[in-house]
Amino acid sequence: MTPSLRVLLVEDSEDDALLILRALRRGGLEPTALRVQDAKQLAVALAQPWDVVISDFSMQGFTGMDALAMCRATHADIPFILMSGTIGEETAVAAMKAGANDYVMKHNMARLAPALLRELHEATMRADLRRTELKLIESERRFHAFMDASPFIASIKDDSGRYVYRNQGWNKIFGLDGPVWLDDDGEQLPHERRAAARASDIEVLTRGV
């Protein structure tokens, strides 16, 4: 099945736009494209969803760097590829630092489809990672809410005996406030309470309860 692709073309040359679309089709893609030529048209187009933005580097009264800045302001992670007939190394590096994913020379159109497929794959991986991170954050939030609502004290230590988690009940019983730090070994507790906490640890390790 040929991958369908929503392509936003920022290009003031209709002939070059046709060459770009032809290169994508030769690379096994099926682009559905909209061509824009200036900032006003681009601003309107960016309100729609796109899979990729392909922009000429140099246009009349508008540049690829301008298009890149507008795109990144609203679409932080959409693949953005610059096209150019001539682009120097310093300019290419500056474009990449500004957020371009790649640049392709117009005399080497055969590289466009592979570069685009790679960027789409990496964008998908980044999106999956963000979703996983958000799920983890939500899971941790629910865990903390549940444990802090518990009438029992609870804490977690790593293999070296340092606290990595304490619920609010634990903090209240032992007279501590604020979050636990990963290097917290309980030395901030008063001596008698430190001894009680360690005695509790030993009992749990010995009896398993």
Coordinates of C-alpha atoms in Angstrom, one line a residue:
M1 CA 0.0 0.0 0.0
T2 CA 1.4 3.4 -1.0
P3 CA 1.7 5.7 2.0
S4 CA -0.5 8.8 1.7
L5 CA 1.1 12.0 2.7
R6 CA -0.2 15.5 3.4
V7 CA 2.5 17.8 2.1
L8 CA 2.6 21.6 2.7
L9 CA 4.8 23.0 0.0
V10 CA 6.3 26.5 0.5
E11 CA 7.5 27.2 -3.0
D12 CA 7.1 30.1 -5.4
S13 CA 8.0 28.1 -8.5
E14 CA 5.2 25.9 -9.8
D15 CA 7.7 24.0 -11.9
D16 CA 9.9 23.2 -8.9
A17 CA 6.8 22.2 -6.9
L18 CA 5.9 19.7 -9.6
L19 CA 9.4 18.3 -9.6
I20 CA 9.2 17.8 -5.8
L21 CA 5.9 16.0 -6.0
R22 CA 7.3 13.8 -8.8
A23 CA 10.3 12.9 -6.7
L24 CA 8.1 11.9 -3.8
R25 CA 6.0 9.7 -6.1
R26 CA 9.1 8.1 -7.5
G27 CA 10.1 7.4 -3.9
G28 CA 6.9 5.4 -3.3
L29 CA 4.8 8.1 -1.7
E30 CA 1.4 9.5 -2.6
P31 CA 1.4 13.1 -1.7
T32 CA -1.6 15.3 -1.3
A33 CA -0.1 18.8 -1.5
L34 CA -1.0 22.4 -1.0
R35 CA 1.4 25.0 -2.4
V36 CA 1.8 28.4 -0.7
Q37 CA 4.1 31.3 -1.6
D38 CA 4.2 33.8 1.1
A39 CA 3.8 34.3 4.9
K40 CA 0.1 35.1 4.7
Q41 CA -0.8 31.9 2.8
L42 CA 1.5 29.9 5.1
A43 CA -0.2 31.2 8.2
V44 CA -3.6 30.1 6.9
A45 CA -2.3 26.7 5.8
L46 CA -0.7 26.0 9.2
A47 CA -4.1 25.9 10.8
Q48 CA -4.6 22.6 9.0
P49 CA -2.9 19.3 9.9
W50 CA 0.2 18.3 7.8
D51 CA 2.5 15.4 7.7
V52 CA 5.5 17.4 6.4
V53 CA 6.5 20.8 5.3
I54 CA 8.9 21.2 2.4
S55 CA 10.1 24.7 1.8
D56 CA 12.3 26.3 -0.8
F57 CA 15.2 28.2 0.8
S58 CA 15.0 31.4 -1.3
M59 CA 11.9 33.0 -2.6
Q60 CA 10.7 36.4 -3.6
G61 CA 10.2 38.4 -0.4
F62 CA 10.1 35.3 1.8
T63 CA 12.7 32.8 2.8
G64 CA 12.8 29.2 4.0
M65 CA 14.1 30.4 7.4
D66 CA 11.0 32.6 7.7
A67 CA 8.8 29.6 6.9
L68 CA 10.7 27.5 9.4
A69 CA 10.2 30.0 12.2
M70 CA 6.5 30.2 11.5
C71 CA 6.2 26.5 11.3
R72 CA 8.0 25.9 14.6
A73 CA 5.9 28.4 16.4
T74 CA 2.8 26.3 15.9
H75 CA 4.1 22.8 14.9
A76 CA 7.1 22.0 17.1
D77 CA 7.7 18.5 15.8
I78 CA 6.4 18.3 12.3
P79 CA 9.2 17.3 9.8
F80 CA 10.5 20.4 8.0
I81 CA 12.7 19.9 5.0
L82 CA 14.5 22.7 3.2
M83 CA 15.1 22.6 -0.6
S84 CA 17.8 24.6 -2.3
G85 CA 19.6 24.9 -5.5
T86 CA 22.7 26.3 -3.7
I87 CA 23.1 26.4 0.1
G88 CA 26.4 26.8 1.9
E89 CA 27.5 24.6 4.8
E90 CA 27.2 27.4 7.3
T91 CA 23.7 28.2 6.2
A92 CA 22.7 24.6 6.3
V93 CA 24.1 24.3 9.9
A94 CA 22.2 27.4 10.9
A95 CA 19.0 26.0 9.4
M96 CA 19.4 22.7 11.3
K97 CA 20.0 24.6 14.6
A98 CA 16.9 26.6 14.0
G99 CA 14.8 23.5 13.8
A100 CA 15.0 22.2 10.2
N101 CA 15.1 18.4 10.1
D102 CA 17.0 18.1 6.8
Y103 CA 17.9 19.9 3.7
V104 CA 18.0 18.5 0.1
M105 CA 19.7 20.0 -2.9
K106 CA 17.3 20.4 -5.9
H107 CA 19.8 18.7 -8.1
N108 CA 19.6 15.6 -5.9
M109 CA 15.9 15.1 -5.7
A110 CA 16.4 11.3 -5.4
R111 CA 17.4 11.9 -1.8
L112 CA 14.1 13.6 -0.9
A113 CA 11.8 10.6 -0.4
P114 CA 14.3 8.6 1.7
A115 CA 15.0 11.7 3.9
L116 CA 11.3 12.3 4.3
L117 CA 10.6 8.7 5.3
R118 CA 13.3 8.8 7.8
E119 CA 12.1 12.0 9.4
L120 CA 8.5 10.7 9.5
H121 CA 9.7 7.5 11.3
E122 CA 11.6 9.5 13.8
A123 CA 8.7 11.9 14.4
T124 CA 6.5 8.9 15.0
M125 CA 9.0 7.5 17.5
R126 CA 9.2 10.9 19.3
A127 CA 5.4 11.0 19.5
D128 CA 5.2 7.5 20.9
L129 CA 7.9 8.4 23.5
R130 CA 5.9 11.5 24.5
R131 CA 2.7 9.5 24.9
T132 CA 4.6 7.0 27.1
E133 CA 6.1 9.7 29.2
L134 CA 2.7 11.3 29.7
K135 CA 1.2 7.9 30.8
L136 CA 4.1 7.5 33.2
I137 CA 3.5 11.0 34.7
E138 CA -0.2 10.3 35.1
S139 CA 0.5 6.9 36.7
E140 CA 2.9 8.5 39.1
R141 CA 0.4 11.2 39.9
R142 CA -2.3 8.6 40.7
F143 CA 0.2 6.6 42.8
H144 CA 1.1 9.7 44.9
A145 CA -2.5 10.7 45.3
F146 CA -3.5 7.2 46.4
M147 CA -0.6 6.8 48.8
D148 CA -0.9 10.3 50.3
A149 CA -4.6 9.6 51.0
S150 CA -3.8 6.4 52.8
P151 CA -4.0 6.4 56.6
F152 CA -0.9 4.3 56.8
I153 CA 2.7 5.3 56.5
A154 CA 4.7 4.2 53.5
S155 CA 8.2 4.6 52.2
I156 CA 10.4 3.0 49.5
K157 CA 14.1 2.6 49.7
D158 CA 16.7 1.5 47.1
D159 CA 19.3 -1.2 47.6
S160 CA 21.6 1.1 49.4
G161 CA 19.0 2.1 52.0
R162 CA 18.3 5.5 50.7
Y163 CA 14.7 6.8 50.5
V164 CA 13.3 7.2 47.1
Y165 CA 9.7 7.7 48.2
R166 CA 7.8 8.7 51.4
N167 CA 4.1 9.3 51.6
Q168 CA 2.5 12.2 53.5
G169 CA 1.6 9.9 56.4
W170 CA 5.3 9.0 56.8
N171 CA 6.3 12.6 56.8
K172 CA 3.7 13.5 59.4
I173 CA 4.6 10.7 61.8
F174 CA 8.4 11.4 61.6
G175 CA 7.9 15.2 61.5
L176 CA 9.3 15.9 58.0
D177 CA 8.0 18.2 55.3
G178 CA 8.6 18.4 51.6
P179 CA 9.5 15.9 48.9
V180 CA 12.0 13.1 49.3
W181 CA 15.4 13.5 47.5
L182 CA 17.0 10.5 45.8
D183 CA 20.1 10.8 48.1
D184 CA 18.0 11.0 51.3
D185 CA 19.3 8.3 53.7
G186 CA 17.2 9.4 56.7
E187 CA 20.0 11.2 58.5
Q188 CA 17.8 14.3 58.7
L189 CA 15.6 12.5 61.2
P190 CA 16.0 13.1 64.9
H191 CA 18.1 10.4 66.4
E192 CA 15.3 8.6 68.2
R193 CA 13.1 8.6 65.1
R194 CA 15.9 7.6 62.9
A195 CA 16.4 4.5 65.1
A196 CA 12.7 3.8 65.0
A197 CA 12.7 4.0 61.2
R198 CA 15.6 1.7 60.9
A199 CA 14.1 -0.7 63.4
S200 CA 11.0 -0.8 61.3
D201 CA 13.1 -1.5 58.2
I202 CA 14.8 -4.4 60.0
E203 CA 11.5 -5.9 61.1
V204 CA 10.1 -5.7 57.5
L205 CA 13.2 -7.4 56.1
T206 CA 13.2 -10.1 58.8
R207 CA 9.5 -10.9 59.0
G208 CA 8.4 -9.9 55.5
V209 CA 5.6 -7.7 56.7

